[in-house]
C-alpha positions as semicolon CSV with decimal commas, in nm:
position;residue;x (nm);y (nm);z (nm)
1;M;-0,003;0,000;-0,002
2;D;0,120;0,345;-0,078
3;G;0,147;0,615;0,193
4;Q;-0,197;0,770;0,137
5;I;-0,374;0,434;0,137
6;K;-0,195;0,342;0,455
7;K;-0,312;0,670;0,616
8;L;-0,667;0,605;0,497
9;A;-0,641;0,236;0,628
10;K;-0,556;0,378;0,976
11;Q;-0,851;0,611;0,965
12;A;-1,088;0,342;0,850
13;M;-0,969;0,106;1,127
14;A;-1,011;0,398;1,386
15;A;-1,362;0,455;1,261
16;R;-1,446;0,075;1,280
17;G;-1,344;0,100;1,648
18;H;-1,635;0,351;1,701
19;A;-1,898;0,135;1,518
20;Y;-2,222;0,072;1,704
21;C;-2,328;-0,277;1,613
22;P;-2,492;-0,452;1,915
23;Y;-2,703;-0,669;1,697
24;S;-2,471;-0,807;1,429
25;S;-2,138;-0,763;1,603
26;H;-2,008;-0,664;1,259
27;P;-1,810;-0,338;1,301
28;V;-1,723;-0,171;0,973
29;G;-1,522;0,150;0,926
30;V;-1,469;0,348;0,608
31;A;-1,244;0,633;0,505
32;I;-1,303;0,820;0,176
33;V;-1,084;1,077;0,024
34;S;-1,260;1,350;-0,163
35;Q;-1,159;1,539;-0,470
36;S;-1,005;1,810;-0,248
37;G;-0,796;1,553;-0,070
38;K;-0,977;1,574;0,264
39;V;-1,055;1,244;0,438
40;Y;-1,405;1,159;0,572
41;A;-1,455;0,864;0,800
42;G;-1,764;0,672;0,889
43;A;-1,879;0,377;1,102
44;N;-2,183;0,158;1,081
45;V;-2,461;0,238;1,327
46;E;-2,729;-0,028;1,404
47;I;-3,048;0,044;1,586
48;A;-3,330;-0,182;1,722
49;H;-3,551;-0,151;1,418
50;Y;-3,282;-0,284;1,189
51;K;-3,269;0,035;0,966
52;G;-2,918;0,100;1,048
53;V;-2,661;0,319;0,864
54;C;-2,368;0,151;0,679
55;A;-2,014;0,297;0,732
56;E;-2,004;0,405;0,359
57;A;-2,328;0,603;0,403
58;S;-2,195;0,763;0,720
59;A;-1,868;0,871;0,554
60;I;-2,060;0,998;0,242
61;S;-2,297;1,202;0,464
62;A;-2,006;1,365;0,631
63;M;-1,852;1,449;0,289
64;I;-2,179;1,592;0,162
65;T;-2,226;1,789;0,483
66;A;-1,888;1,948;0,431
67;G;-1,997;2,053;0,085
68;E;-1,805;1,808;-0,135
69;R;-1,942;1,586;-0,400
70;H;-1,658;1,373;-0,556
71;I;-1,476;1,072;-0,413
72;R;-1,121;0,979;-0,520
73;A;-1,071;0,660;-0,317
74;V;-1,248;0,449;-0,057
75;V;-1,106;0,215;0,211
76;V;-1,329;-0,038;0,382
77;A;-1,206;-0,193;0,708
78;G;-1,410;-0,507;0,793
79;P;-1,409;-0,716;1,116
80;S;-1,278;-1,051;0,976
81;M;-0,957;-1,236;0,879
82;E;-1,173;-1,496;0,703
83;Y;-1,375;-1,296;0,452
84;L;-1,325;-0,959;0,303
85;C;-1,579;-0,679;0,356
86;T;-1,688;-0,490;0,043
87;P;-1,967;-0,249;0,022
88;C;-2,311;-0,387;0,019
89;G;-2,538;-0,339;-0,272
90;D;-2,698;-0,021;-0,129
91;C;-2,358;0,129;-0,056
92;R;-2,227;0,042;-0,402
93;Q;-2,507;0,250;-0,544
94;R;-2,443;0,529;-0,296
95;L;-2,078;0,529;-0,381
96;R;-2,163;0,522;-0,757
97;E;-2,340;0,851;-0,713
98;F;-2,015;1,027;-0,618
99;C;-1,743;0,795;-0,769
100;A;-1,617;0,773;-1,131
101;P;-1,601;0,421;-1,269
102;D;-1,226;0,404;-1,211
103;V;-1,224;0,507;-0,844
104;R;-1,053;0,236;-0,638
105;I;-1,218;0,069;-0,336
106;Y;-0,973;-0,096;-0,100
107;S;-1,085;-0,381;0,128
108;L;-0,883;-0,446;0,434
109;W;-0,856;-0,752;0,653
110;K;-0,923;-0,709;1,030
111;D;-0,553;-0,656;1,097
112;G;-0,542;-0,363;0,845
113;S;-0,357;-0,550;0,570
114;L;-0,477;-0,507;0,217
115;G;-0,712;-0,785;0,107
116;A;-0,829;-0,659;-0,238
117;V;-0,859;-0,358;-0,466
118;H;-1,164;-0,313;-0,693
119;T;-1,276;-0,031;-0,911
120;M;-1,624;0,118;-0,883
121;A;-1,699;-0,047;-1,216
122;D;-1,594;-0,385;-1,091
123;L;-1,817;-0,368;-0,799
124;L;-2,118;-0,219;-0,989
125;P;-2,102;-0,315;-1,353
126;L;-2,356;-0,175;-1,595
127;S;-2,450;0,062;-1,321
128;F;-2,726;0,328;-1,306
129;G;-2,601;0,677;-1,217
130;P;-2,672;1,038;-1,228
131;E;-2,609;1,069;-1,596
132;N;-2,899;0,832;-1,660
133;L;-3,142;1,096;-1,539
134;Q;-3,211;1,440;-1,679
135;E;-3,014;1,729;-1,540
136;V;-3,099;1,796;-1,166
137;G;-3,341;2,087;-1,139
138;A;-3,416;2,116;-1,507
139;L;-3,767;2,133;-1,622
140;P;-3,884;1,887;-1,864
141;K;-3,871;2,015;-2,217
142;T;-4,245;1,968;-2,277
143;Q;-4,351;2,173;-1,974
144;P;-4,447;2,531;-2,060
145;K;-4,294;2,818;-1,868
146;A;-4,538;2,950;-1,604
147;G;-4,620;3,286;-1,449
148;A;-4,605;3,645;-1,554
149;A;-4,219;3,660;-1,516
150;A;-4,183;3,408;-1,804
151;T;-4,406;3,605;-2,036
152;G;-4,257;3,957;-1,969
153;G;-4,536;4,053;-1,730
154;K;-4,825;3,949;-1,949
155;Q;-5,021;3,649;-1,829
156;K;-5,120;3,437;-2,130
157;K;-5,442;3,219;-2,075
158;E;-5,426;2,879;-2,228
159;R;-5,741;2,685;-2,289
160;V;-5,718;2,330;-2,161
161;K;-5,962;2,106;-2,340
162;N;-5,976;1,789;-2,134
163;T;-5,868;1,823;-1,771
164;P;-5,932;1,539;-1,518
165;E;-6,192;1,753;-1,354
166;K;-6,379;1,808;-1,670
167;Q;-6,355;1,433;-1,748
168;N;-6,498;1,355;-1,408
169;K;-6,793;1,591;-1,455
170;K;-6,868;1,430;-1,787
171;N;-6,849;1,078;-1,654
172;K;-7,011;1,162;-1,317
173;K;-7,276;0,920;-1,207
174;D;-7,551;0,993;-0,958
175;V;-7,444;0,837;-0,633
176;S;-7,693;1,005;-0,409
177;P;-7,868;0,772;-0,159
178;G;-8,180;0,761;-0,361
179;S;-7,998;0,656;-0,673
180;L;-7,830;0,359;-0,492
181;R;-8,157;0,180;-0,441
182;R;-8,231;-0,109;-0,665
183;R;-8,362;0,025;-0,997
184;N;-8,586;-0,282;-1,035
185;P;-8,725;-0,376;-0,700
186;R;-8,812;-0,735;-0,623
187;P;-9,166;-0,828;-0,685
188;S;-9,357;-0,879;-0,366
């Protein structure tokens, strides 16, 4: 491991030491380095209703709270010497939101030694990301501009032919209590 990854490994292991996992006894710590070079650490937090927070989500939240949006590297410190801890499916998708496909994710053994290195593309192939959606905050191209400001102070009225309200009036049936009685009463 190079110097920066060793430093991240120490921070991920320190975060793992602060994990709150009384139900699974599976402490995980994560350290991510942002585009600016700042490191954000996170630990998993479990609560009684089982909707806990993964270490990756915790670290990403810290990064977002600090105003950053891009991840350069991720180090995951798991609790075992028998199996490597990689991000779960939810966290892979969370990481994908802020990682380029070539960002490396380092998985550590319990003792801090390097177990594996994967890229984001390795862990989440054929992924779905922000580029699959329209630009955030953009109005759909088919939606007209609204309000007086969009028309230079002149409000233009548009006639709408078939609104749901008009359709309901057209198809409205009489549901008054009298109309709910049988139309053809039984013969006596």
